[in-house]
PDB file of N, CA and C in Angstrom:
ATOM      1  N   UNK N 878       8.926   4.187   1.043  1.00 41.00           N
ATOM      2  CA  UNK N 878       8.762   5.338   1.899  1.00 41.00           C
ATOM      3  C   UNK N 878       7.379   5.952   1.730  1.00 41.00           C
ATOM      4  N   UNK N 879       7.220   5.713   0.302  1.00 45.00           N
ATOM      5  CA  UNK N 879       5.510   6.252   0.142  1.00 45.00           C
ATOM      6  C   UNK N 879       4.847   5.461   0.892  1.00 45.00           C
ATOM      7  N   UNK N 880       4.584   4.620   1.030  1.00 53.00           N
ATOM      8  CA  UNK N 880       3.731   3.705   1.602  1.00 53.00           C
ATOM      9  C   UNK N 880       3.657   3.962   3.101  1.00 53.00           C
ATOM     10  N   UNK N 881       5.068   4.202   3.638  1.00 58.00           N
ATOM     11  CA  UNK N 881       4.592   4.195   5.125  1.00 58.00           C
ATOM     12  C   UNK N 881       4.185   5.737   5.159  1.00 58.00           C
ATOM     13  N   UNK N 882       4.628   6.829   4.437  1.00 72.00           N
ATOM     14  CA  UNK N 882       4.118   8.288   4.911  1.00 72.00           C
ATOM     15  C   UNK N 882       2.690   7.768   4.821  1.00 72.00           C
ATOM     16  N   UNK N 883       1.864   7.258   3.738  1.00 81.00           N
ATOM     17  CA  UNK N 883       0.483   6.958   3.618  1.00 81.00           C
ATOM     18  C   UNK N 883       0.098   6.166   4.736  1.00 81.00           C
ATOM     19  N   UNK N 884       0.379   5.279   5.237  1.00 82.00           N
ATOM     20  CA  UNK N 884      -0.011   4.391   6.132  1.00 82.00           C
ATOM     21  C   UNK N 884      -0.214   5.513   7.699  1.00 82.00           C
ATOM     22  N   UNK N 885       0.851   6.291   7.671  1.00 86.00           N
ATOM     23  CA  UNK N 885       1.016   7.532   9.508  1.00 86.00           C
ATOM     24  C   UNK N 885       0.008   8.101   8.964  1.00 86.00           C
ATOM     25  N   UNK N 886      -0.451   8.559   7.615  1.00 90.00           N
ATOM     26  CA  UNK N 886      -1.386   9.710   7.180  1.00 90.00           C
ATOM     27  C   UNK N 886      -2.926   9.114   7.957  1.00 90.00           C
ATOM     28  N   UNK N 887      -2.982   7.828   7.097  1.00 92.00           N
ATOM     29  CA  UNK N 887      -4.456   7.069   7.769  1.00 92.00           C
ATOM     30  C   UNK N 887      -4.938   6.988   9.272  1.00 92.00           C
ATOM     31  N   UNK N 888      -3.651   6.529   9.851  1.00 94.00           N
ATOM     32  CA  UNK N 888      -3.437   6.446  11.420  1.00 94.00           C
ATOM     33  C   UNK N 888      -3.960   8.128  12.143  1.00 94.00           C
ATOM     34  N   UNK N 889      -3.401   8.835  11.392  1.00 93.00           N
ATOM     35  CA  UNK N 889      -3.237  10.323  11.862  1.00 93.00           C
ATOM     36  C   UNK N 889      -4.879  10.381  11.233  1.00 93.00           C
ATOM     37  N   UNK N 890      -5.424  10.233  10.771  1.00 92.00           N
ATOM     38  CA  UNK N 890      -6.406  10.488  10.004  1.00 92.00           C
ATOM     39  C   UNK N 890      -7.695  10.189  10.898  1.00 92.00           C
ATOM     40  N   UNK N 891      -7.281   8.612  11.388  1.00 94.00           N
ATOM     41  CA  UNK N 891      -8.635   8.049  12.458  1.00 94.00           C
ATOM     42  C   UNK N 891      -8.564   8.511  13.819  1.00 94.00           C
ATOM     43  N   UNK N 892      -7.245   9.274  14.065  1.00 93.00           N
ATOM     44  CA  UNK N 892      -6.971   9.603  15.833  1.00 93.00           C
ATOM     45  C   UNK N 892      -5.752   9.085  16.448  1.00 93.00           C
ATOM     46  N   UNK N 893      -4.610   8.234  15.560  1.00 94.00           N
ATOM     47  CA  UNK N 893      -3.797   8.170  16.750  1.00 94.00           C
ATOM     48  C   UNK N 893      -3.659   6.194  16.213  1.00 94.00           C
ATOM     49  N   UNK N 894      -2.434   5.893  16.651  1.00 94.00           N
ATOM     50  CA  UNK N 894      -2.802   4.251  16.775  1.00 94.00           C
ATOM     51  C   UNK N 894      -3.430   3.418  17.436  1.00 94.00           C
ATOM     52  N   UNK N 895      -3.481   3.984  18.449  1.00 96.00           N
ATOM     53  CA  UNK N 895      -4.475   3.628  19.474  1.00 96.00           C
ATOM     54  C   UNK N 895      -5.875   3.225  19.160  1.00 96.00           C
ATOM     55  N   UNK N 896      -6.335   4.582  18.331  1.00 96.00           N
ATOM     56  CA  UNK N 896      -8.091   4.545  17.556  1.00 96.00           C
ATOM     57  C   UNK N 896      -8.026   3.661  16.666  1.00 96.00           C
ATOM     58  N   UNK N 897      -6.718   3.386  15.792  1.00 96.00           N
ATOM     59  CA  UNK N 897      -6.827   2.581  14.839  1.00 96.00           C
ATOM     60  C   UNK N 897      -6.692   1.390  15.151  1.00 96.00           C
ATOM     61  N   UNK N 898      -6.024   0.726  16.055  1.00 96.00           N
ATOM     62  CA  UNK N 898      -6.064  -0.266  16.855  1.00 96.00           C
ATOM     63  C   UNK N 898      -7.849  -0.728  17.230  1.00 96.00           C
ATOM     64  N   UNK N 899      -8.250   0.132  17.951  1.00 96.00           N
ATOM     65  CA  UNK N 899      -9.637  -0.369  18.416  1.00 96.00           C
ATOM     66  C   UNK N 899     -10.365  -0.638  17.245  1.00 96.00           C
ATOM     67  N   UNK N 900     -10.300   0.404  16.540  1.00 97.00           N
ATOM     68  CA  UNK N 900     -10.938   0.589  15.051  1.00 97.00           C
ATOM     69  C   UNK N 900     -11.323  -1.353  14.082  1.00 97.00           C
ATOM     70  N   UNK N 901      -9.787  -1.760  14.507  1.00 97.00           N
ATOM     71  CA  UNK N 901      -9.687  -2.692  14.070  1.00 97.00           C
ATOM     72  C   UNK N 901     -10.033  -4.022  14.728  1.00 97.00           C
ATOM     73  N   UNK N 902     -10.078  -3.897  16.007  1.00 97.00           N
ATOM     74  CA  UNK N 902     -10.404  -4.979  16.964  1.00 97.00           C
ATOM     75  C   UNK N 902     -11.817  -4.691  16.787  1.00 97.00           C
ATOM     76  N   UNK N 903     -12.130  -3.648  17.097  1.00 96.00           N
ATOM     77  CA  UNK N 903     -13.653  -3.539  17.055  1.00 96.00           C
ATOM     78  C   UNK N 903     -14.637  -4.045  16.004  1.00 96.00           C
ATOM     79  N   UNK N 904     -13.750  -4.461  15.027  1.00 97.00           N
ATOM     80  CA  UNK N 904     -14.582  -4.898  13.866  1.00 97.00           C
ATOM     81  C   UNK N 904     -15.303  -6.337  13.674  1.00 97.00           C
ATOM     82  N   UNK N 905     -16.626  -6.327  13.613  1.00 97.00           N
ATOM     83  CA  UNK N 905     -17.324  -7.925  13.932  1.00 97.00           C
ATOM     84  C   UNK N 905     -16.940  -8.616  13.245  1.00 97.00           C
ATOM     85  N   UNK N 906     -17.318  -9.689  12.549  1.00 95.00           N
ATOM     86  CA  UNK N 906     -17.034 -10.583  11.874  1.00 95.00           C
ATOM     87  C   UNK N 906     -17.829 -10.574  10.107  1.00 95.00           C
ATOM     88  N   UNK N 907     -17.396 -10.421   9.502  1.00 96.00           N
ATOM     89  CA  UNK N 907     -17.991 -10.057   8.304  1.00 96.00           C
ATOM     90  C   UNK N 907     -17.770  -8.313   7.677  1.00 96.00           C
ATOM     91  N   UNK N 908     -17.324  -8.062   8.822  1.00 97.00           N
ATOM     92  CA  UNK N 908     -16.806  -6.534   8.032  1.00 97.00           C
ATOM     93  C   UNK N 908     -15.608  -6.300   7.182  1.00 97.00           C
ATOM     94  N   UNK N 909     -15.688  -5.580   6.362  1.00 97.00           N
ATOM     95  CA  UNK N 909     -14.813  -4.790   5.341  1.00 97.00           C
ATOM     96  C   UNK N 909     -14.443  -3.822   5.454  1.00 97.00           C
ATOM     97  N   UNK N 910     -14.715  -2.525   5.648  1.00 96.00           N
ATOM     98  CA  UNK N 910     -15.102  -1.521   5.731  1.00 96.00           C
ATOM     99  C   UNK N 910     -15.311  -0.477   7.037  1.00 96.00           C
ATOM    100  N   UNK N 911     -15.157   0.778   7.560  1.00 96.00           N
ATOM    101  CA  UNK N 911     -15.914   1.470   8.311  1.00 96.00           C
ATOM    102  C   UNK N 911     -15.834   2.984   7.735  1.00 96.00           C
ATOM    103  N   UNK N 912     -16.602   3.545   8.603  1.00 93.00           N
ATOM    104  CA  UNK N 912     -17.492   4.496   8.240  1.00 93.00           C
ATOM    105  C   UNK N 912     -17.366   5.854   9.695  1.00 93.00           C
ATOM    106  N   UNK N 913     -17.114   6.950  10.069  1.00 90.00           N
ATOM    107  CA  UNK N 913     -17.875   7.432  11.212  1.00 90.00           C
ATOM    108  C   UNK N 913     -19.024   8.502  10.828  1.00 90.00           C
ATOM    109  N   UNK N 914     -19.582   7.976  11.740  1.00 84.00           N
ATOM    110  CA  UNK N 914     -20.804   8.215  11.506  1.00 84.00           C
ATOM    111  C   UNK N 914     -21.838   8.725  12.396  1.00 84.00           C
ATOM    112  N   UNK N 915     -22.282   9.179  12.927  1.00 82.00           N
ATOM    113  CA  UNK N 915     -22.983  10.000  14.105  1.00 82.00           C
ATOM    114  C   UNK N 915     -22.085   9.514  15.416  1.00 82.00           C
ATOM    115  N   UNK N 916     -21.135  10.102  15.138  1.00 84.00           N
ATOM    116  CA  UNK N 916     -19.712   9.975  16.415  1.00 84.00           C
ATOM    117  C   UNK N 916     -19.325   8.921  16.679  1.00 84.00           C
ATOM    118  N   UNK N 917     -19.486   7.847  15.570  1.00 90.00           N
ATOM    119  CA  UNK N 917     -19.447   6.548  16.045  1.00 90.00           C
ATOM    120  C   UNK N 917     -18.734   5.731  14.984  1.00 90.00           C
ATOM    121  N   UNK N 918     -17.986   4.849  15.577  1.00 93.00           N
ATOM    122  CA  UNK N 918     -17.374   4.121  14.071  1.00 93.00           C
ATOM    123  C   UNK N 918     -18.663   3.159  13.570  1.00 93.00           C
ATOM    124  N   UNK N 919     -18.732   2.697  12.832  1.00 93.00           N
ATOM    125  CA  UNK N 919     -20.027   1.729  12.234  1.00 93.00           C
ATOM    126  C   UNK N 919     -18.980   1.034  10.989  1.00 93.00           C
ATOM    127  N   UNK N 920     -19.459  -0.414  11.035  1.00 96.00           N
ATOM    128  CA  UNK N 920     -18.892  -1.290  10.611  1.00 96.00           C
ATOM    129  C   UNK N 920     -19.906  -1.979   9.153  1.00 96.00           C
ATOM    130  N   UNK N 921     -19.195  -1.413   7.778  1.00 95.00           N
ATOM    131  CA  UNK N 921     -19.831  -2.187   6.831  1.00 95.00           C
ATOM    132  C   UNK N 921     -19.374  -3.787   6.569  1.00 95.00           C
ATOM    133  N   UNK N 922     -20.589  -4.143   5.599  1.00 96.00           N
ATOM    134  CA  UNK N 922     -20.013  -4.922   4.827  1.00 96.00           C
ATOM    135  C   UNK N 922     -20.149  -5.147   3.551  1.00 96.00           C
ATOM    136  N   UNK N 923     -18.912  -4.233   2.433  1.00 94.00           N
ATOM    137  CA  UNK N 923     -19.452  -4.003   1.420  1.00 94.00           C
ATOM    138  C   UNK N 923     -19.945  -5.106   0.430  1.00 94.00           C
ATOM    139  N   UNK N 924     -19.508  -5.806   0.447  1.00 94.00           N
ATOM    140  CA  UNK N 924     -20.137  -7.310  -0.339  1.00 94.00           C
ATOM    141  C   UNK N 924     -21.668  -7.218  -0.670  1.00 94.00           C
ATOM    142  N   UNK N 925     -21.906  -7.156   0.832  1.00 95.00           N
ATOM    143  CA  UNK N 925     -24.126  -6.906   1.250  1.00 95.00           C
ATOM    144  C   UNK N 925     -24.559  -5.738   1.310  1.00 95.00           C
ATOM    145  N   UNK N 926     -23.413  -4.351   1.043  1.00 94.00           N
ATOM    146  CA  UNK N 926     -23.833  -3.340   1.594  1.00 94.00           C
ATOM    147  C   UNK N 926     -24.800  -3.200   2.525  1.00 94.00           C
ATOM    148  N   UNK N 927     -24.107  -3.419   3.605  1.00 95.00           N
ATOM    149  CA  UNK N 927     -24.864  -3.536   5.101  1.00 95.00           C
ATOM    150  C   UNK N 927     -24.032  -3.200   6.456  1.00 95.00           C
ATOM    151  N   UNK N 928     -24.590  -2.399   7.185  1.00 94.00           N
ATOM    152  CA  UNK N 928     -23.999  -1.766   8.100  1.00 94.00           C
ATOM    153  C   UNK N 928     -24.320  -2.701   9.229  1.00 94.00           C
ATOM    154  N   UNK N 929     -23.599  -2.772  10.351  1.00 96.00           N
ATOM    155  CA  UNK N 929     -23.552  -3.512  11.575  1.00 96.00           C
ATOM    156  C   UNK N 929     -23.993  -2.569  12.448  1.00 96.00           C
ATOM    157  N   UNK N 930     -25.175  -2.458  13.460  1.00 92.00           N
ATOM    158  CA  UNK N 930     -25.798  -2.047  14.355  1.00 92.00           C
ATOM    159  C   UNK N 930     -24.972  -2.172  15.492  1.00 92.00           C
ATOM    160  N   UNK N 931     -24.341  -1.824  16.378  1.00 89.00           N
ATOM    161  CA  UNK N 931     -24.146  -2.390  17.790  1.00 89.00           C
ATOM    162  C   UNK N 931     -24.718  -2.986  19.095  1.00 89.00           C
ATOM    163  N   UNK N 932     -26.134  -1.699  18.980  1.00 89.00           N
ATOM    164  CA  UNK N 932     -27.456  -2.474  19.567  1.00 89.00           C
ATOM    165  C   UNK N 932     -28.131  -3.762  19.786  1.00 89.00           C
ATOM    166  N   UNK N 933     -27.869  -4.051  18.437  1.00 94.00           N
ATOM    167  CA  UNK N 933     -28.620  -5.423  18.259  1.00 94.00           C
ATOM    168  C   UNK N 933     -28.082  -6.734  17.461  1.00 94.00           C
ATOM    169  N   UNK N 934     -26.463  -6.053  17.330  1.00 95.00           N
ATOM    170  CA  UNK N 934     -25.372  -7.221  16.926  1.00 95.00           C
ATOM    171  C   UNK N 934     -25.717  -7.505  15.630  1.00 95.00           C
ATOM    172  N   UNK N 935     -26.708  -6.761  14.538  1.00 96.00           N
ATOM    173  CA  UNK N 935     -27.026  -7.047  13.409  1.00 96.00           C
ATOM    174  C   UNK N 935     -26.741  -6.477  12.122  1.00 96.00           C
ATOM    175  N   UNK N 936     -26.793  -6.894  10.860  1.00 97.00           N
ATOM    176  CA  UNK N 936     -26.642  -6.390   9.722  1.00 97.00           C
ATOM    177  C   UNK N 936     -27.963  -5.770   9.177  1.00 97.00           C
ATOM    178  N   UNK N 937     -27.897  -4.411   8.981  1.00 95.00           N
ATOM    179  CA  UNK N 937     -28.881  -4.087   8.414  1.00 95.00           C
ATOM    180  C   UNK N 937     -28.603  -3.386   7.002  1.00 95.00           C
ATOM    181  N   UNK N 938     -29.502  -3.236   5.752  1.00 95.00           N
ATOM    182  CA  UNK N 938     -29.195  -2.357   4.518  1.00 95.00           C
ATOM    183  C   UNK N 938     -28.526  -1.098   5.216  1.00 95.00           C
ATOM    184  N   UNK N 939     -27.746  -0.459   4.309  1.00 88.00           N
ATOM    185  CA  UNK N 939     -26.675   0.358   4.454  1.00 88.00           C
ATOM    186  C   UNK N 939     -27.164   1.574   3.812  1.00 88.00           C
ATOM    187  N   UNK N 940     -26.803   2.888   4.290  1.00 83.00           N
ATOM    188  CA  UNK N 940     -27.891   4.213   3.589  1.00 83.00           C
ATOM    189  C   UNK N 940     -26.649   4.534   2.626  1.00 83.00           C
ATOM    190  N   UNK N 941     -27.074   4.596   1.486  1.00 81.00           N
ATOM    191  CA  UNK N 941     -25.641   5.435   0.012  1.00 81.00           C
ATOM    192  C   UNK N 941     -25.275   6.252   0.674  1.00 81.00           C
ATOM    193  N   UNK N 942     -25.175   7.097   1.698  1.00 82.00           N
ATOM    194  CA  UNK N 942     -24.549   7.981   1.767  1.00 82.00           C
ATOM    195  C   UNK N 942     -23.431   7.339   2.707  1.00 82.00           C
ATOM    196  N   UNK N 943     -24.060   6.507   3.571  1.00 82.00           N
ATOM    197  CA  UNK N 943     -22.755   5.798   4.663  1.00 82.00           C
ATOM    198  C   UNK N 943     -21.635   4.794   3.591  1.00 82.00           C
ATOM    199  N   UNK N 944     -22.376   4.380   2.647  1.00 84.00           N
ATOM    200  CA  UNK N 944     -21.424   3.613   1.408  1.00 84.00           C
ATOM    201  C   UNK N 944     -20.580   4.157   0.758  1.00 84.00           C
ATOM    202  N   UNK N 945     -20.825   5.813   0.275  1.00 85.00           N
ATOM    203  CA  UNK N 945     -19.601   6.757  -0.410  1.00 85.00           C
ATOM    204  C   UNK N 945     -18.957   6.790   0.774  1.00 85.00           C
ATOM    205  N   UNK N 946     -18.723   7.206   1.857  1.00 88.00           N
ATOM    206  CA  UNK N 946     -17.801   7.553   3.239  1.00 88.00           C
ATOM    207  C   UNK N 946     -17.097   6.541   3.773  1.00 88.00           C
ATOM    208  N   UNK N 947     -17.323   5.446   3.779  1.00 91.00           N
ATOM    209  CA  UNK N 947     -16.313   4.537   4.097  1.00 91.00           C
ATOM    210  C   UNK N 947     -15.343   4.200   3.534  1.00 91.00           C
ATOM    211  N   UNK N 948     -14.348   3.348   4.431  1.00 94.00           N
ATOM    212  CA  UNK N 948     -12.773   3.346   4.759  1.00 94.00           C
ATOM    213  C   UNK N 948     -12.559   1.841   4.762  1.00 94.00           C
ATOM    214  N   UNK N 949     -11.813   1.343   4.057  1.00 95.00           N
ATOM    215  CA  UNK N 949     -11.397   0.175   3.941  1.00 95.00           C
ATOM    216  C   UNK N 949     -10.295  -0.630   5.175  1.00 95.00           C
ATOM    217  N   UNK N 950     -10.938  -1.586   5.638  1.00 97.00           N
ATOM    218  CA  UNK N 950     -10.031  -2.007   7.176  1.00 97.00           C
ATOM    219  C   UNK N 950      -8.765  -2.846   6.885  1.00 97.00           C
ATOM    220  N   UNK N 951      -8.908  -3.414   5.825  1.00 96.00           N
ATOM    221  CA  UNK N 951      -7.159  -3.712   5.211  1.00 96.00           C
ATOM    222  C   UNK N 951      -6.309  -2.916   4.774  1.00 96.00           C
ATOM    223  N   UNK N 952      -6.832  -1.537   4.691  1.00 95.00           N
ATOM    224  CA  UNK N 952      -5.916  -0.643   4.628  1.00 95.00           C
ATOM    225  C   UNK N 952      -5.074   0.015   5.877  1.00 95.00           C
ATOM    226  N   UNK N 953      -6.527   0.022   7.079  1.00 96.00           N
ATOM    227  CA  UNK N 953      -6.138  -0.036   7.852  1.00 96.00           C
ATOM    228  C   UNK N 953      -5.437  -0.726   8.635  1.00 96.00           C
ATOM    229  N   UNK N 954      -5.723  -1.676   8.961  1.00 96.00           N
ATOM    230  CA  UNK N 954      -4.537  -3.045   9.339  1.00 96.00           C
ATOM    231  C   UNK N 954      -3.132  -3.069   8.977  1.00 96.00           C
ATOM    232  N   UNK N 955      -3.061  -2.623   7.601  1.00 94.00           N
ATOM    233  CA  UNK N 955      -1.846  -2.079   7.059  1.00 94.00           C
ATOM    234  C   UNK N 955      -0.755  -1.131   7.418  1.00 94.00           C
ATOM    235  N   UNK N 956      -1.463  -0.181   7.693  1.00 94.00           N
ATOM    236  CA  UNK N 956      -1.113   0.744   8.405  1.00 94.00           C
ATOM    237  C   UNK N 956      -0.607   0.750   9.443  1.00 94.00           C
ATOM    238  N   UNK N 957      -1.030  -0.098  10.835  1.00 94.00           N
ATOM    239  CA  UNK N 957      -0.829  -0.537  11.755  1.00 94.00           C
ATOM    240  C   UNK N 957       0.399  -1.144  11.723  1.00 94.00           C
ATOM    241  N   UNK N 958       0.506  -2.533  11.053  1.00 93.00           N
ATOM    242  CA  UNK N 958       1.289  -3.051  10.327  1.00 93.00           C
ATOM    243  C   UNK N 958       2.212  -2.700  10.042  1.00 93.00           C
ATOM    244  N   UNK N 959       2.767  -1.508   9.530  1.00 90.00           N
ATOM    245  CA  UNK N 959       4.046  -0.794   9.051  1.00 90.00           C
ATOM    246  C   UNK N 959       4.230   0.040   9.811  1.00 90.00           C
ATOM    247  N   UNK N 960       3.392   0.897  10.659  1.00 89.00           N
ATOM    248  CA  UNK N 960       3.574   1.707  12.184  1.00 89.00           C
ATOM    249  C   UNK N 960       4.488   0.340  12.944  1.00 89.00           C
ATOM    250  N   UNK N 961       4.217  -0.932  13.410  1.00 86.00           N
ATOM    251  CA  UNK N 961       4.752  -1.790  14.333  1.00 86.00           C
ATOM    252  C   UNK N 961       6.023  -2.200  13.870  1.00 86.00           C
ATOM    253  N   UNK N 962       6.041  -2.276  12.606  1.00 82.00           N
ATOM    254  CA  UNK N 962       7.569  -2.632  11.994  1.00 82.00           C
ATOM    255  C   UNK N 962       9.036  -1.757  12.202  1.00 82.00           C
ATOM    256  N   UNK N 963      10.137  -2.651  12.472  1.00 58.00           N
ATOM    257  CA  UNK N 963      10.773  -1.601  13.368  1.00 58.00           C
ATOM    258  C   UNK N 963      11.342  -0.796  11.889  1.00 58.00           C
ATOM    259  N   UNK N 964      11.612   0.443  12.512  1.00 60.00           N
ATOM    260  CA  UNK N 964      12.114   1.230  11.301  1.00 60.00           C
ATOM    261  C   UNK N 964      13.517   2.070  12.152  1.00 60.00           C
ATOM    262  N   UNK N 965      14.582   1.443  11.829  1.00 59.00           N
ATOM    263  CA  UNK N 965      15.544   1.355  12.618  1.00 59.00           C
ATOM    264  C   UNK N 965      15.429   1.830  14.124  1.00 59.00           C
ATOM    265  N   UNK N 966      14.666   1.559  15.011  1.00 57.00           N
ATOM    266  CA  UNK N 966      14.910   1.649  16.284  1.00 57.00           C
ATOM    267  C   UNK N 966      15.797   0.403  16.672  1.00 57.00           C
ATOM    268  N   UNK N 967      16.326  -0.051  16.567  1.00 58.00           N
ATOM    269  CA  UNK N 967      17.395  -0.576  17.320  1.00 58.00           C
ATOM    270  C   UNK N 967      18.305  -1.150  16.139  1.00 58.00           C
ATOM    271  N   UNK N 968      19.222   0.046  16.340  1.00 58.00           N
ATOM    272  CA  UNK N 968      20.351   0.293  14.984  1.00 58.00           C
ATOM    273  C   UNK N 968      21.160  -0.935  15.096  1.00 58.00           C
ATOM    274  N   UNK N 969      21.165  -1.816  16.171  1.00 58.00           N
ATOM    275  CA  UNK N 969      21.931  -3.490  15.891  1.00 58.00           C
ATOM    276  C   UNK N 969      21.369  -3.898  14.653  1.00 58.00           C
ATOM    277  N   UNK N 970      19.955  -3.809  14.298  1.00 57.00           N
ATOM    278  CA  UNK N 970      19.322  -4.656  13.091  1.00 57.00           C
ATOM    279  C   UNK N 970      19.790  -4.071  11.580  1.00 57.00           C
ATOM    280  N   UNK N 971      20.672  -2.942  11.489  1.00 57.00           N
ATOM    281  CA  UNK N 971      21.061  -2.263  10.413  1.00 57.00           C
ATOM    282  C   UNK N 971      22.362  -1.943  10.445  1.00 57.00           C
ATOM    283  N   UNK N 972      22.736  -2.479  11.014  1.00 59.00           N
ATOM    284  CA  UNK N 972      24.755  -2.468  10.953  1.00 59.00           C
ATOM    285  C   UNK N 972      25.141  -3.432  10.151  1.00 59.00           C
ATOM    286  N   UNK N 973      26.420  -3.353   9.545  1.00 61.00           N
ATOM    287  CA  UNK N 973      27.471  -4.469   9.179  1.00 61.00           C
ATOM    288  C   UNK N 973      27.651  -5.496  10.029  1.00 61.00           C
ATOM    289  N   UNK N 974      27.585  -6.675   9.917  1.00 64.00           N
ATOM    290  CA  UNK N 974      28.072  -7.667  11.333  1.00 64.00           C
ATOM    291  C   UNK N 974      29.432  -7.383  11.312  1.00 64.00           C
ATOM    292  N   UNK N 975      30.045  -6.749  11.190  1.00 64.00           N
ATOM    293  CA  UNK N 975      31.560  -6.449  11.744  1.00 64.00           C
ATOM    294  C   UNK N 975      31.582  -5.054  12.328  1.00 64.00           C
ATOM    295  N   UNK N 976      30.489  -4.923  12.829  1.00 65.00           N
ATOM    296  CA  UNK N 976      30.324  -3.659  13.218  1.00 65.00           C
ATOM    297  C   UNK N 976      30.389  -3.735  14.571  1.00 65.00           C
ATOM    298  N   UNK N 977      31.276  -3.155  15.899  1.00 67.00           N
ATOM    299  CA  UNK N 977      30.562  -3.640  17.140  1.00 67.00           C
ATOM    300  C   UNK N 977      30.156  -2.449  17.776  1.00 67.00           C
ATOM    301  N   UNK N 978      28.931  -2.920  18.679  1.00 65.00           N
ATOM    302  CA  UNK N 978      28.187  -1.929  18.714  1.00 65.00           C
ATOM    303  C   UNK N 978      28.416  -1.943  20.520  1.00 65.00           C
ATOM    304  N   UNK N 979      28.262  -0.548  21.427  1.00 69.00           N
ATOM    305  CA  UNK N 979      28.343  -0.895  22.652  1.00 69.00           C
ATOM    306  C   UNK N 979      26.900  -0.415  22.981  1.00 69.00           C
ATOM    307  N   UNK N 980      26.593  -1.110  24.063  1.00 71.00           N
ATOM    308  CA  UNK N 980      25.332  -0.492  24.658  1.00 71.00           C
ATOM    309  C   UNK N 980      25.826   0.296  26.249  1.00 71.00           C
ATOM    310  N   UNK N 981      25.906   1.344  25.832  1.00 70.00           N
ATOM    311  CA  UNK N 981      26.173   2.207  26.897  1.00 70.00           C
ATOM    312  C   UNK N 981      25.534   2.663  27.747  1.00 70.00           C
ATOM    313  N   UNK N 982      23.882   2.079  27.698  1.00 68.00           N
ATOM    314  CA  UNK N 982      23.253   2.071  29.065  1.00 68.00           C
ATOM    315  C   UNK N 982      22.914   0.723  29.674  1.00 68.00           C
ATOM    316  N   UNK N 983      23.526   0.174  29.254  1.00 70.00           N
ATOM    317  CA  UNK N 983      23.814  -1.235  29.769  1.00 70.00           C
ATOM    318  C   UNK N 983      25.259  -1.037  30.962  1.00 70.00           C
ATOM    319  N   UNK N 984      25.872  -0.276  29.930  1.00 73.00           N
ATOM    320  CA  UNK N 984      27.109  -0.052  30.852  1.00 73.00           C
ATOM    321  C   UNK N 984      27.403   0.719  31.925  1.00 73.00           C
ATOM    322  N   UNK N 985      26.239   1.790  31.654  1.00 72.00           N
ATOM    323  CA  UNK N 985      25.847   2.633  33.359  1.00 72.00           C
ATOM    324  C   UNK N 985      25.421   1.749  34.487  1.00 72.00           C
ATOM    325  N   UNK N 986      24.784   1.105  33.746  1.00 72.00           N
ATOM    326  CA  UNK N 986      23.984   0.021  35.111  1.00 72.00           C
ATOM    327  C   UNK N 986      24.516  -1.721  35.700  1.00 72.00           C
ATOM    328  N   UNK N 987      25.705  -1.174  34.872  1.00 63.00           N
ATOM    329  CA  UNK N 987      26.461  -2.489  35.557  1.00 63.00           C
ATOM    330  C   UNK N 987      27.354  -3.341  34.618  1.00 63.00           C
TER     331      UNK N 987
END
């Protein structure tokens, strides 16, 4: 339960799943890490400590101050991750199998 309150906290943290979603697609290839940063997400890579430009599709040295502020993207992913996992929305997956269950808006509509 800790884990997922932490995981909504992060989500809630970047804007929503949505942001964290992009957050995560948005990330080039070689990143670890992000950062926001003059209104902008910016993509490290802490290994090279090196930030990804968008401009110019490149890695450049990374300023210490953008290196203390960043956010780890497997955490994020994670997060995501346990947001998508069902957590009993469809109470068939958490019954007894001798349990029968009706679907009663199935049964309005025919």
């Amino acid at each position: 339960m800790t884990t997922i309150n932490n995981s909504e906290n992060l989500i809630e943290k970047v804007g929503g799943i949505e942001k964290a979603r992009e957050i995560v697609e948005g990330a080039p290839e070689l990143s670890t890490d992000y950062v926001f940063w003059t209104s902008k997400t910016r993509y490290i890579n802490r290994l090279t400590k090196e930030v990804y430009l968008d401009s110019t599709h490149e890695w450049f040295s990374a300023n210490i101050m953008v290196l203390n502020l960043m956010h780890c993207l497997d955490d994020l992913r994670t997060a995501i991750a346990e947001h998508d996992t069902d957590h009993v929305t469809d109470i068939r997956n958490h019954l007894s199998p001798s349990t029968i269950v009706k679907d009663l808006e199935a049964e309005r509509h025919g």
